[in-house]
PDB file of C-alpha atoms in Angstrom:
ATOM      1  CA  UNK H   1     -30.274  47.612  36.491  1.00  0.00           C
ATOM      2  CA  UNK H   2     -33.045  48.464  38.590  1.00  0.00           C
ATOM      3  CA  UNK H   3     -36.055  45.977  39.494  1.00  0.00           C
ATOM      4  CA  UNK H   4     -38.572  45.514  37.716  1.00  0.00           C
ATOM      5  CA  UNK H   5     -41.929  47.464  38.276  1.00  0.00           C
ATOM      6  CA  UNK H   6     -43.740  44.209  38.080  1.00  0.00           C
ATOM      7  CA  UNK H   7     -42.850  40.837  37.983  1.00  0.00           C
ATOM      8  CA  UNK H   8     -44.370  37.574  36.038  1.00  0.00           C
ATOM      9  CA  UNK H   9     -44.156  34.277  37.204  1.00  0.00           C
ATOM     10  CA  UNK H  10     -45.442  31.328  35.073  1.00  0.00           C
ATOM     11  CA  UNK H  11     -45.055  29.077  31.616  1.00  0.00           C
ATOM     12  CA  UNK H  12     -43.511  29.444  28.240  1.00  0.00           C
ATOM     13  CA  UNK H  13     -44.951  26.499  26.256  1.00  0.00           C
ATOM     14  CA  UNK H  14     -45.093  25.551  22.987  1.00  0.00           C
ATOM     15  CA  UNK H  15     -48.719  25.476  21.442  1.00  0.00           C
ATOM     16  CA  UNK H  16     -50.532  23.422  18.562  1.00  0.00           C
ATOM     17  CA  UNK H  17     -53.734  24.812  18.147  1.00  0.00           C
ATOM     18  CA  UNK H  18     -56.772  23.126  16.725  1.00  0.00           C
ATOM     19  CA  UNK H  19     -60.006  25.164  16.366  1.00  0.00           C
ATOM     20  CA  UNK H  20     -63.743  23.904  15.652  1.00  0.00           C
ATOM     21  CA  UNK H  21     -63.202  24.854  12.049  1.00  0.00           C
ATOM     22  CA  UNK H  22     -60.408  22.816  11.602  1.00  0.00           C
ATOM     23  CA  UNK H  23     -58.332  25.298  11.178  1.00  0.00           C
ATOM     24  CA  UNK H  24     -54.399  25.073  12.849  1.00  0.00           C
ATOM     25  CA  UNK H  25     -51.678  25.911  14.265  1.00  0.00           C
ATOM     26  CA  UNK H  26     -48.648  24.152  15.168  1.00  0.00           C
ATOM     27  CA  UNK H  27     -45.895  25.322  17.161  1.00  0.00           C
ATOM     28  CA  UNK H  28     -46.897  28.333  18.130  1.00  0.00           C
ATOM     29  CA  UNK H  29     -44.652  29.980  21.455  1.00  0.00           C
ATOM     30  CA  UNK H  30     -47.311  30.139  23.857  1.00  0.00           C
ATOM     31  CA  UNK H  31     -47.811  30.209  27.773  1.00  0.00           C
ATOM     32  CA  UNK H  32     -49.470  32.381  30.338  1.00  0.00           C
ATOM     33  CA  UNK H  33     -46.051  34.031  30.852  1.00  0.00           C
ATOM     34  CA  UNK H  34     -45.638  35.434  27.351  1.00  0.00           C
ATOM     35  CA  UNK H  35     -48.883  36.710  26.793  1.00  0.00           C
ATOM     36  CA  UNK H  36     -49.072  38.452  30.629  1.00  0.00           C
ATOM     37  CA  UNK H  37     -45.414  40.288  29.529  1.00  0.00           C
ATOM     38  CA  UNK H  38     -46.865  41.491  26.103  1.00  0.00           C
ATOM     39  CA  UNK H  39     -49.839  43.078  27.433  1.00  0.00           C
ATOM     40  CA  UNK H  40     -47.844  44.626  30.687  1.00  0.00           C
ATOM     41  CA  UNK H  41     -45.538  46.036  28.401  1.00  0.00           C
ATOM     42  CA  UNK H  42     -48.069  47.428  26.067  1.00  0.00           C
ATOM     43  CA  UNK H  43     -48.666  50.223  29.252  1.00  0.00           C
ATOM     44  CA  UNK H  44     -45.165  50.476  29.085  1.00  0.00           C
ATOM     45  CA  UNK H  45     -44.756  48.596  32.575  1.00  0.00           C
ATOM     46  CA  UNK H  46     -41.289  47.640  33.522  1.00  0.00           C
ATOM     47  CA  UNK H  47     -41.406  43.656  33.008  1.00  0.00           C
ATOM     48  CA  UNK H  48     -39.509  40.545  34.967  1.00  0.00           C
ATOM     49  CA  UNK H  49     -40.289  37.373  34.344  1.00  0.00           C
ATOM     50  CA  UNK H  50     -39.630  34.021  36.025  1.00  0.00           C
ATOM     51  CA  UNK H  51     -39.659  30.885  34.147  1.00  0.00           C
ATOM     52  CA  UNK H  52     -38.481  27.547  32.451  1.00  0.00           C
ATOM     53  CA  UNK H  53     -38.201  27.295  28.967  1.00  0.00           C
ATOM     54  CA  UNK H  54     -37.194  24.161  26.607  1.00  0.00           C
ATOM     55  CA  UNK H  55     -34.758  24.456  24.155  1.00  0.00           C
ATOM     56  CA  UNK H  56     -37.470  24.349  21.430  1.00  0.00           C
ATOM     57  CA  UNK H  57     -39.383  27.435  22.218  1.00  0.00           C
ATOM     58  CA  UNK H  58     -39.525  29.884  19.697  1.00  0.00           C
ATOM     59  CA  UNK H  59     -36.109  31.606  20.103  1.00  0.00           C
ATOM     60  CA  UNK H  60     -37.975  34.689  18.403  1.00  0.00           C
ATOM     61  CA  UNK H  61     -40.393  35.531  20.939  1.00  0.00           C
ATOM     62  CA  UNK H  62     -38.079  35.583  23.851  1.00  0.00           C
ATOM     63  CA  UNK H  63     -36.613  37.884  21.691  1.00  0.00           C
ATOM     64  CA  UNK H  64     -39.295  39.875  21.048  1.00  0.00           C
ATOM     65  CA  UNK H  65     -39.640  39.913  24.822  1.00  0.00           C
ATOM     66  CA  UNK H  66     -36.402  41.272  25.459  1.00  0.00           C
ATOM     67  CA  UNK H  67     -36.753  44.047  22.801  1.00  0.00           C
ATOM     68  CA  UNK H  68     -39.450  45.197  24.363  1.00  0.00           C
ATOM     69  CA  UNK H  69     -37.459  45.779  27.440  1.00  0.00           C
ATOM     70  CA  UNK H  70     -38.962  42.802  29.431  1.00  0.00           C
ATOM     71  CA  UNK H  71     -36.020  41.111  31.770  1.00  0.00           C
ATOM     72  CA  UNK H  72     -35.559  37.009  31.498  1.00  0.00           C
ATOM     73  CA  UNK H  73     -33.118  36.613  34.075  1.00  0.00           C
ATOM     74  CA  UNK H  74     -35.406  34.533  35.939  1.00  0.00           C
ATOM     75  CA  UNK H  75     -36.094  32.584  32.940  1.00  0.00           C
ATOM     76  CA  UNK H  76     -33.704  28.940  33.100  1.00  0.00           C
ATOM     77  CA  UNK H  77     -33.298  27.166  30.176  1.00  0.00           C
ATOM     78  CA  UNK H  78     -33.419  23.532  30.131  1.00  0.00           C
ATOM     79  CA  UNK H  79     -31.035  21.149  28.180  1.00  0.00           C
ATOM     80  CA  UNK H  80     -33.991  19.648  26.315  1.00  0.00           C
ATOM     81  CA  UNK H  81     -37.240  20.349  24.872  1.00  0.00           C
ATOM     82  CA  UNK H  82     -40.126  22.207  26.830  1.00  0.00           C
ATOM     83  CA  UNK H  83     -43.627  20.790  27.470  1.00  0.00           C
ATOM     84  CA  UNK H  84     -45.765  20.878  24.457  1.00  0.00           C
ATOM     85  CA  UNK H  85     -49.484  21.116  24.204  1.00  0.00           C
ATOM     86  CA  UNK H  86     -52.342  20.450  21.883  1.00  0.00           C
ATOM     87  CA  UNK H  87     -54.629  23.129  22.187  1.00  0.00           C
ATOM     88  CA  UNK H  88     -58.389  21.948  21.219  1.00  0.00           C
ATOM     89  CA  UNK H  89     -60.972  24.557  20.674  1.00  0.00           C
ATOM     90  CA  UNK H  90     -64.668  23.110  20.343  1.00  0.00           C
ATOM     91  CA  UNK H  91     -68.243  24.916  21.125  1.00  0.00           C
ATOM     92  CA  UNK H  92     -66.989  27.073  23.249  1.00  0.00           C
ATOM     93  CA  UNK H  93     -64.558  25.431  25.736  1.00  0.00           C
ATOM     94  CA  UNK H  94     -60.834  25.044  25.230  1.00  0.00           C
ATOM     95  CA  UNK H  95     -58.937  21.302  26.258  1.00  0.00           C
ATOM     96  CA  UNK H  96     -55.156  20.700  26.804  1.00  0.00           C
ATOM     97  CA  UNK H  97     -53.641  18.137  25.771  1.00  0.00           C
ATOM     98  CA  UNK H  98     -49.333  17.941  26.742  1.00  0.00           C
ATOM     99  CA  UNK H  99     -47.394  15.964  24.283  1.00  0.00           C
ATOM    100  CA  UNK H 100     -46.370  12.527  25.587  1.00  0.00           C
ATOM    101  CA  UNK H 101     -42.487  12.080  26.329  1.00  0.00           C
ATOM    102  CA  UNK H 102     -42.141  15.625  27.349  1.00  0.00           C
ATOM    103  CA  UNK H 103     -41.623  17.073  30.701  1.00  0.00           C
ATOM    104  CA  UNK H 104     -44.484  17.827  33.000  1.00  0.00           C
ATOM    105  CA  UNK H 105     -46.202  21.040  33.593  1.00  0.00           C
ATOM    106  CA  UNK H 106     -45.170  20.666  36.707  1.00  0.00           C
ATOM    107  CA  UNK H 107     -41.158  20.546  35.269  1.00  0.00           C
ATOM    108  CA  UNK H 108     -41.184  23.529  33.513  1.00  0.00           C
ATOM    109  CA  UNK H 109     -43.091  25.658  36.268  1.00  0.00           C
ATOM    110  CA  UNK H 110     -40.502  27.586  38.583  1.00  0.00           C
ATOM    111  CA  UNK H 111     -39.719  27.473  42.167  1.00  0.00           C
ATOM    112  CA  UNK H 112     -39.487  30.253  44.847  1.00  0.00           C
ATOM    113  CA  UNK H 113     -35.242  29.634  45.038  1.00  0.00           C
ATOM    114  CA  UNK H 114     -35.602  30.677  40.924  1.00  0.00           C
ATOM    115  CA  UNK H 115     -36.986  34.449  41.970  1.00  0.00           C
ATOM    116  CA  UNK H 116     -33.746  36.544  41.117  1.00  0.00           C
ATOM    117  CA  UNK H 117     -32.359  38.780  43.871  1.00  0.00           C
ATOM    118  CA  UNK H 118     -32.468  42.012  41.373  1.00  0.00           C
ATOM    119  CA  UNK H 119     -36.432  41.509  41.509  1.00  0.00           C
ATOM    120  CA  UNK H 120     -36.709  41.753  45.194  1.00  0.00           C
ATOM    121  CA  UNK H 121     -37.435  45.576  44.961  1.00  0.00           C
ATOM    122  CA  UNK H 122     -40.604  44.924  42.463  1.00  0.00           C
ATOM    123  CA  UNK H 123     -43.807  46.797  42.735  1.00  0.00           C
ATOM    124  CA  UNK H 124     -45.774  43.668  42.199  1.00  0.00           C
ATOM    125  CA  UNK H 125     -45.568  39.958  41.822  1.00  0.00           C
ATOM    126  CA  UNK H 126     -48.164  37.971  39.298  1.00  0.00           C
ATOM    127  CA  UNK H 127     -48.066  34.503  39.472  1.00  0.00           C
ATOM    128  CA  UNK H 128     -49.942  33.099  36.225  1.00  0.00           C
ATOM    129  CA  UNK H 129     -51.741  29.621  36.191  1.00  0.00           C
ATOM    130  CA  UNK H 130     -49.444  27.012  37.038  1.00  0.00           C
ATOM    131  CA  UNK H 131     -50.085  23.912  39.095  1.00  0.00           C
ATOM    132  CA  UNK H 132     -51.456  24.724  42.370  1.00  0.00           C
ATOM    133  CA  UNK H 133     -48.311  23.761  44.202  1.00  0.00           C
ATOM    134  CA  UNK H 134     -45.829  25.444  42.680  1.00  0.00           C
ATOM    135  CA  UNK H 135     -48.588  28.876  42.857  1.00  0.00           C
ATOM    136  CA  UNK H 136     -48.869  27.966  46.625  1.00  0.00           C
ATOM    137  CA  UNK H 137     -45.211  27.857  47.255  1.00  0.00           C
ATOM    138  CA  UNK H 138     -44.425  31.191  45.153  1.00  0.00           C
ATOM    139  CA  UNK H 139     -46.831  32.991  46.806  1.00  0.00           C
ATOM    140  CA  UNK H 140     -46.190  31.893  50.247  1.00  0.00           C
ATOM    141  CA  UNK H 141     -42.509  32.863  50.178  1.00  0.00           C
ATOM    142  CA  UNK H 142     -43.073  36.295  47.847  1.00  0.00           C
ATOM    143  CA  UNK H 143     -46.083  37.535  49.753  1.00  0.00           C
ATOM    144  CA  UNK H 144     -44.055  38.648  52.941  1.00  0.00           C
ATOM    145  CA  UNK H 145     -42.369  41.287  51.429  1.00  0.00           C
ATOM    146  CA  UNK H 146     -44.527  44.465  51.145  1.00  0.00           C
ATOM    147  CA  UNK H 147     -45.245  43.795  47.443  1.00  0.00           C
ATOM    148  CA  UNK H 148     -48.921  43.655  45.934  1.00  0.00           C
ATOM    149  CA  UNK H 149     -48.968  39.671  45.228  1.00  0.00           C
ATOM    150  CA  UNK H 150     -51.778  38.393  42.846  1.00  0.00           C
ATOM    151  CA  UNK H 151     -52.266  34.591  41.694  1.00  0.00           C
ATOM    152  CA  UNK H 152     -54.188  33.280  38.647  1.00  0.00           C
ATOM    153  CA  UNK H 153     -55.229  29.427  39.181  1.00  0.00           C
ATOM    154  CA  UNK H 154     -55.745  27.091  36.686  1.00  0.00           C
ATOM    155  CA  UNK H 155     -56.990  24.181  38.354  1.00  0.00           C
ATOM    156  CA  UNK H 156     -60.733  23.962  39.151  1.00  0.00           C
ATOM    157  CA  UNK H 157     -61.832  26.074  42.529  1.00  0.00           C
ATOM    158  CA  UNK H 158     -64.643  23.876  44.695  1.00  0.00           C
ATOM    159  CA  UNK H 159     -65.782  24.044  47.725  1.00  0.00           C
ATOM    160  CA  UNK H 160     -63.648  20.612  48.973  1.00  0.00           C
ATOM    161  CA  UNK H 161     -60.656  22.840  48.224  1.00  0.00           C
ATOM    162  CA  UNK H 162     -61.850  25.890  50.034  1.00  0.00           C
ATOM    163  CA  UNK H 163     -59.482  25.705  52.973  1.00  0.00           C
ATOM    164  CA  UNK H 164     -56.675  25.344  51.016  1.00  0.00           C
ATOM    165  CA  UNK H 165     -57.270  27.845  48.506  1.00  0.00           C
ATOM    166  CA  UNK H 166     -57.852  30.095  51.387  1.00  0.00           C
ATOM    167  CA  UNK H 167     -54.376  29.036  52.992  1.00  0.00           C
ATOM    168  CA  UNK H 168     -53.036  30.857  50.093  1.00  0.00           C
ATOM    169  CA  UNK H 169     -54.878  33.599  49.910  1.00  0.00           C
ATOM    170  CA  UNK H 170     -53.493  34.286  53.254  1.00  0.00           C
ATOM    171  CA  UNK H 171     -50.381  36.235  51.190  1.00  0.00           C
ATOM    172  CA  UNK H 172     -52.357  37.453  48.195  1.00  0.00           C
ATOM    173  CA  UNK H 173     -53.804  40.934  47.280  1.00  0.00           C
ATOM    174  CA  UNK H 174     -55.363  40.359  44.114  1.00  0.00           C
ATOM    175  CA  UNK H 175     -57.279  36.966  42.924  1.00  0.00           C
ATOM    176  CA  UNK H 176     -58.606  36.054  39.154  1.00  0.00           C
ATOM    177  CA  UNK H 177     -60.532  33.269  38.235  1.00  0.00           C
ATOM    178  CA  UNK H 178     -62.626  32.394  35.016  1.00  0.00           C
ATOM    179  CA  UNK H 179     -65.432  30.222  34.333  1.00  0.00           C
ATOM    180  CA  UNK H 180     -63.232  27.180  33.489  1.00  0.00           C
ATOM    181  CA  UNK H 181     -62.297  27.326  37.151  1.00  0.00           C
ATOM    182  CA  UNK H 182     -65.134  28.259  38.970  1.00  0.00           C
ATOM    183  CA  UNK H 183     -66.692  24.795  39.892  1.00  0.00           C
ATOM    184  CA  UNK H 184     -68.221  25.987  43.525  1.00  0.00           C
ATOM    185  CA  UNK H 185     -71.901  24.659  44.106  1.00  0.00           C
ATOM    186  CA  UNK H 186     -72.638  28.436  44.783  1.00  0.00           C
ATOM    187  CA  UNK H 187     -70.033  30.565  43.130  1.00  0.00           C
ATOM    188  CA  UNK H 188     -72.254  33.433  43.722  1.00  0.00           C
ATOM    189  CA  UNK H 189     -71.583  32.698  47.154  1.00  0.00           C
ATOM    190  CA  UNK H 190     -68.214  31.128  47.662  1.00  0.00           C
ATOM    191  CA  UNK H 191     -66.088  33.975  45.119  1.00  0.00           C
ATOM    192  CA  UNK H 192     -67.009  37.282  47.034  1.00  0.00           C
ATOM    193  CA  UNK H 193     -65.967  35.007  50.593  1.00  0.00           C
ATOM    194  CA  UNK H 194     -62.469  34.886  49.425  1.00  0.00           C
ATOM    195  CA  UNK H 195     -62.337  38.822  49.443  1.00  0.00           C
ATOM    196  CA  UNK H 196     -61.371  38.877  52.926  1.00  0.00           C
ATOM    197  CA  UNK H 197     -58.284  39.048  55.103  1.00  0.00           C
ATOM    198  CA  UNK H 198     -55.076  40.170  52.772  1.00  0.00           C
ATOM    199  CA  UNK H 199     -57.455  39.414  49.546  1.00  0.00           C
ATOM    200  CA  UNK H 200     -58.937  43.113  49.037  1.00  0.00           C
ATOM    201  CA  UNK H 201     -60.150  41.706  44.939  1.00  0.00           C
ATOM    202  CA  UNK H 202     -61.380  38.591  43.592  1.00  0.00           C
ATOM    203  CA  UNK H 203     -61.751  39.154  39.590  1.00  0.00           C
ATOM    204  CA  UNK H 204     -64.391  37.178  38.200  1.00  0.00           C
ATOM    205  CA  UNK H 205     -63.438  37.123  34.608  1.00  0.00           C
ATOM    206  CA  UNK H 206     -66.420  36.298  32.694  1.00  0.00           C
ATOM    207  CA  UNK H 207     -65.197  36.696  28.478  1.00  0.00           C
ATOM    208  CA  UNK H 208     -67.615  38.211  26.283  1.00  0.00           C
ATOM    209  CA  UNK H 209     -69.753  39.034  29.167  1.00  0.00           C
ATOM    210  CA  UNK H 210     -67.172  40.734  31.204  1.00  0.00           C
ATOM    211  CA  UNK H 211     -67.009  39.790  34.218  1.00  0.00           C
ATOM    212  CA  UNK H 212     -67.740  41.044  38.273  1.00  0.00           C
ATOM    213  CA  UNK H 213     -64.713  42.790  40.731  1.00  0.00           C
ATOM    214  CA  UNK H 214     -66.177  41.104  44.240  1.00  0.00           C
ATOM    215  CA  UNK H 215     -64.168  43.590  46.980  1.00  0.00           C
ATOM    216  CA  UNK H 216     -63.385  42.372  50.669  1.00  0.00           C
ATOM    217  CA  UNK H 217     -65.439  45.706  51.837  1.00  0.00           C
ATOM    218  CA  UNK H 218     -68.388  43.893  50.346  1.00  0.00           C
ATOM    219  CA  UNK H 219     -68.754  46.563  47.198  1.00  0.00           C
ATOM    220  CA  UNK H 220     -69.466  44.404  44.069  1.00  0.00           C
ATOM    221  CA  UNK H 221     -67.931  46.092  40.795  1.00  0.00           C
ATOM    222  CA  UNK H 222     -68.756  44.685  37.364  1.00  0.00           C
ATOM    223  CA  UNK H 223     -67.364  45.680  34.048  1.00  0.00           C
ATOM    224  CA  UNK H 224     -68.187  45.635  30.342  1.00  0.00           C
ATOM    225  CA  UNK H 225     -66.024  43.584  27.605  1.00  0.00           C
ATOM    226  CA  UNK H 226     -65.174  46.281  24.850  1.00  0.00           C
ATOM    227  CA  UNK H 227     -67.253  44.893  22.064  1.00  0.00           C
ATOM    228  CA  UNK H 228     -65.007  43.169  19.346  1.00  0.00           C
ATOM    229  CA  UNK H 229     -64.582  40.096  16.925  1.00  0.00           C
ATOM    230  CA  UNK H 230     -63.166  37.204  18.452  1.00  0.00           C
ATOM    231  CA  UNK H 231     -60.221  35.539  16.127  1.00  0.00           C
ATOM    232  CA  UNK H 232     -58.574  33.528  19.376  1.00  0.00           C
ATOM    233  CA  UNK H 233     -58.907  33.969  22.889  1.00  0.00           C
ATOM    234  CA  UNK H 234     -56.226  32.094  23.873  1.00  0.00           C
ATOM    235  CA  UNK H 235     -54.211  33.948  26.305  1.00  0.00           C
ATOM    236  CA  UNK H 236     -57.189  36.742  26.727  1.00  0.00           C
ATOM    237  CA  UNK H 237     -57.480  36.114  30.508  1.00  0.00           C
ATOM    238  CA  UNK H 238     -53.484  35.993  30.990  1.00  0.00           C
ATOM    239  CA  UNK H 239     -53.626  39.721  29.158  1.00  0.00           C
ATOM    240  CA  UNK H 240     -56.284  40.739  31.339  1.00  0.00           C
ATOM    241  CA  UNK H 241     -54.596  39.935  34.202  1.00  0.00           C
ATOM    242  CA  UNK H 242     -51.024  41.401  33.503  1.00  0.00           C
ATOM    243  CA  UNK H 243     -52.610  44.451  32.361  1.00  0.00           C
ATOM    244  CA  UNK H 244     -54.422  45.266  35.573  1.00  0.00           C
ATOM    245  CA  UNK H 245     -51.885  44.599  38.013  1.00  0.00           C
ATOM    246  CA  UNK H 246     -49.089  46.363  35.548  1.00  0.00           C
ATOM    247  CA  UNK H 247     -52.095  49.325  36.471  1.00  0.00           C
ATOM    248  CA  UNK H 248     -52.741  48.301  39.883  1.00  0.00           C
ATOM    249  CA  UNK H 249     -49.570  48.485  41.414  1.00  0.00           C
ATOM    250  CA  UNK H 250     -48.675  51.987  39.783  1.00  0.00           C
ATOM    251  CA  UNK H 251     -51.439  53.210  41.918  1.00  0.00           C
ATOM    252  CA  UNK H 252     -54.597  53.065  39.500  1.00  0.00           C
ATOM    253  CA  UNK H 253     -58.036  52.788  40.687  1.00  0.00           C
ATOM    254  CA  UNK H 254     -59.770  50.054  40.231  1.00  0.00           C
ATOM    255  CA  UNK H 255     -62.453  51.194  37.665  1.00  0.00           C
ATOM    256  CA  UNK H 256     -59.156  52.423  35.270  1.00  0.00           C
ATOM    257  CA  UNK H 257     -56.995  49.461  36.228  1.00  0.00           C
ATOM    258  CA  UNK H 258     -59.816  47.277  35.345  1.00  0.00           C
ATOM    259  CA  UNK H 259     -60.770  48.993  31.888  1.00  0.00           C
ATOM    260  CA  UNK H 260     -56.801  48.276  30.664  1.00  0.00           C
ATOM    261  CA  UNK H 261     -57.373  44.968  31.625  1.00  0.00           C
ATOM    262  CA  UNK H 262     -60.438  44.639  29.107  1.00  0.00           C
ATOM    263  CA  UNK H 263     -59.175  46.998  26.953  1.00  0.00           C
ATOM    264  CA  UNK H 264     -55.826  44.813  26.488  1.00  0.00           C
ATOM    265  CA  UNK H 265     -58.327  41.562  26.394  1.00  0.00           C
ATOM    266  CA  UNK H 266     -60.318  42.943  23.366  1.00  0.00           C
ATOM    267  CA  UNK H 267     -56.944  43.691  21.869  1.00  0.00           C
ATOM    268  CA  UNK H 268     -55.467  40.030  22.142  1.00  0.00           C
ATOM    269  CA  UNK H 269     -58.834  38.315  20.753  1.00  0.00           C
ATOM    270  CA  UNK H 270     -58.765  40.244  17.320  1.00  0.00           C
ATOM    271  CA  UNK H 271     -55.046  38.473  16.484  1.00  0.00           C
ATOM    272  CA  UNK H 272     -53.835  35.143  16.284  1.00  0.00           C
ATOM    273  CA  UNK H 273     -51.640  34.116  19.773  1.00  0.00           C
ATOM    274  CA  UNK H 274     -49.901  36.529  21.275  1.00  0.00           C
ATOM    275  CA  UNK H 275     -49.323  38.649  17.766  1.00  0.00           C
ATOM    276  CA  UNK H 276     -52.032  41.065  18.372  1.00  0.00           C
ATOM    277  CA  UNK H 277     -50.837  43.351  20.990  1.00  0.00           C
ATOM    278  CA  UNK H 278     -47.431  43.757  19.522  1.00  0.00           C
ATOM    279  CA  UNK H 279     -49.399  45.635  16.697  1.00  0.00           C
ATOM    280  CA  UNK H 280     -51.258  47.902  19.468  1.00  0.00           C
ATOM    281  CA  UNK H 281     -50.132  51.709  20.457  1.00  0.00           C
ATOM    282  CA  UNK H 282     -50.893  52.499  24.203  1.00  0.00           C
ATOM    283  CA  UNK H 283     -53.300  55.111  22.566  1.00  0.00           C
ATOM    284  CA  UNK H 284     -55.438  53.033  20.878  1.00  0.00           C
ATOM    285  CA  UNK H 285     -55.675  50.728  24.613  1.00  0.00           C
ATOM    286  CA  UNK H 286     -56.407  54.188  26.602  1.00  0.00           C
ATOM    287  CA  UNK H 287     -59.200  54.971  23.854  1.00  0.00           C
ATOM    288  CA  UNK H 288     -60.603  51.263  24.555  1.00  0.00           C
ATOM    289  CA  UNK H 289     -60.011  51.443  28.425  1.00  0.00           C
ATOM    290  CA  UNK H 290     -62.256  54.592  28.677  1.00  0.00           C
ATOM    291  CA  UNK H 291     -65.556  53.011  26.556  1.00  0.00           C
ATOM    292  CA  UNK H 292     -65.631  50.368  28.924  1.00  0.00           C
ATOM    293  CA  UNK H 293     -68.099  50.331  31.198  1.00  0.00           C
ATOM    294  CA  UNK H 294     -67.447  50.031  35.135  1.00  0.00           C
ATOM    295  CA  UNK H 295     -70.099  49.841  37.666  1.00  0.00           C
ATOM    296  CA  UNK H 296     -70.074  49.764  41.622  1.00  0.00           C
ATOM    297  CA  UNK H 297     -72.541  48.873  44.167  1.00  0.00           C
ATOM    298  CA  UNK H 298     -72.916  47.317  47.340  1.00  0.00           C
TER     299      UNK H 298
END
């Protein structure tokens, strides 16, 4: 089998969801890394993924995954249950909550020995929010081969970690961050100074407001969110994300690259988890990707 066109490196966890409303949802196969294969695969991107899963995820999903041509080679399974999180949705902020007694994030997040040798002629390499060590240590040995690397963090960015989130950055293309991240006294400030060196695009993803594409020739892009109604926007920035770079390292520019991210974004809010997008043609995401709006200027 050939390699993969892009690879995914991240978490398959098992979800309960509450939301403000009261309404749930328990057990629910979640993670960055099943939402970011989804959405790549909705462009039709050739998908690898790289992983640890517990023996009570969802058996169905990794099916699904497979079916839709995705490869889980690099997924290991361990002997026991996964980690398990309650998901707590309240005015407009999102808390996580692992299960007690269960492995660590930490546990179930892969090393750099894990990354397949049948991947090592990808296009790309996305590694999805994980804890920063395990993101540093993936990226560090993956970004010396002539890949596009990009890295989603999900621990906060401020400015007393600066110098080591720059240490990073030293083998990565591509950077997102959200709002939950972004704690930086200036963030207007600090996000477009990490477009520099190897870093050629920090992605400010900014939800209903879209967010800003800060460049390391100092050109500051921003983009529209395709207007929609928001049933759960859990996973929405992990879609984004996977959708751009499964773009990005086929050679798209970034206006169009950018637009599939959003488009694939406004498709994973309208469903419950990761259900939405398996529902999706790539037509309908092409005729979303060109009403969103993209802007440059210095």
């Amino acid at each position: 089998m050939s390699a993969p066109e892009l690879v995914l490196v991240g978490n398959l966890l098992v979800d309960d969801l509450v939301y403000d409303d009261g309404t749930t949802r328990m057990g629910q196969p979640g993670g960055a890394l099943l939402h970011a294969a989804i959405a790549a695969t909705a462009f039709g991107a050739q998908v690898g993924c790289v992983s640890i899963v517990g023996s009570d995820y969802p058996a169905h999903a990794l099916a699904t995954l497979e079916a839709r041509g995705v490869s889980l080679e690099g997924v290991s399974r361990l002997e026991g249950p996964g980690v398990r999180v309650w998901l707590l949705y309240e005015a407009g902020a999102r808390r996580m909550i692992p299960w007690l007694g269960r492995p660590t994030h930490a546990d179930v997040s892969p090393l750099p020995e894990s990354y397949p040798k049948a991947y090592e002629g990808a296009k790309g390499v996305h590694v999805a929010p994980m804890p920063w060590a395990r993101q540093a240590a993936f990226v560090a040995a993956v970004g010396r081969g002539g890949q596009q690397v990009s890295l989603d963090p999900c621990e906060p960015l401020d400015d007393a970690g600066l110098d080591r989130v720059r240490s990073a950055l030293a083998h990565v293309d591509v950077l997102f961050v959200s709002d939950d991240e972004v704690a930086f006294v200036d963030p207007a400030g600090a996000l477009p100074s990490l477009a520099a060196g190897r870093t050629k695009c920090v992605l400010h993803r900014r939800g209903r407001e879209g967010g800003v594409v800060y460049q390391s020739d100092g050109t500051r892009t921003t983009w529209s969110a395709f207007p929609t109604r928001e049933l759960d926007p859990t996973g929405a920035g992990d879609v984004f994300a996977a959708a751009f770079m499964a773009a990005w390292v086929e050679g798209a520019s970034l206006r169009d690259a950018v637009a599939r991210g959003a488009a694939a974004a406004s498709v994973a809010v309208e469903g419950l988890g990761a259900a939405a997008l398996l529902g999706v043609g790539e037509g309908e995401l092409v005729r979303r990707a060109a009403e969103v709006v993209v802007s440059a200027a210095r």
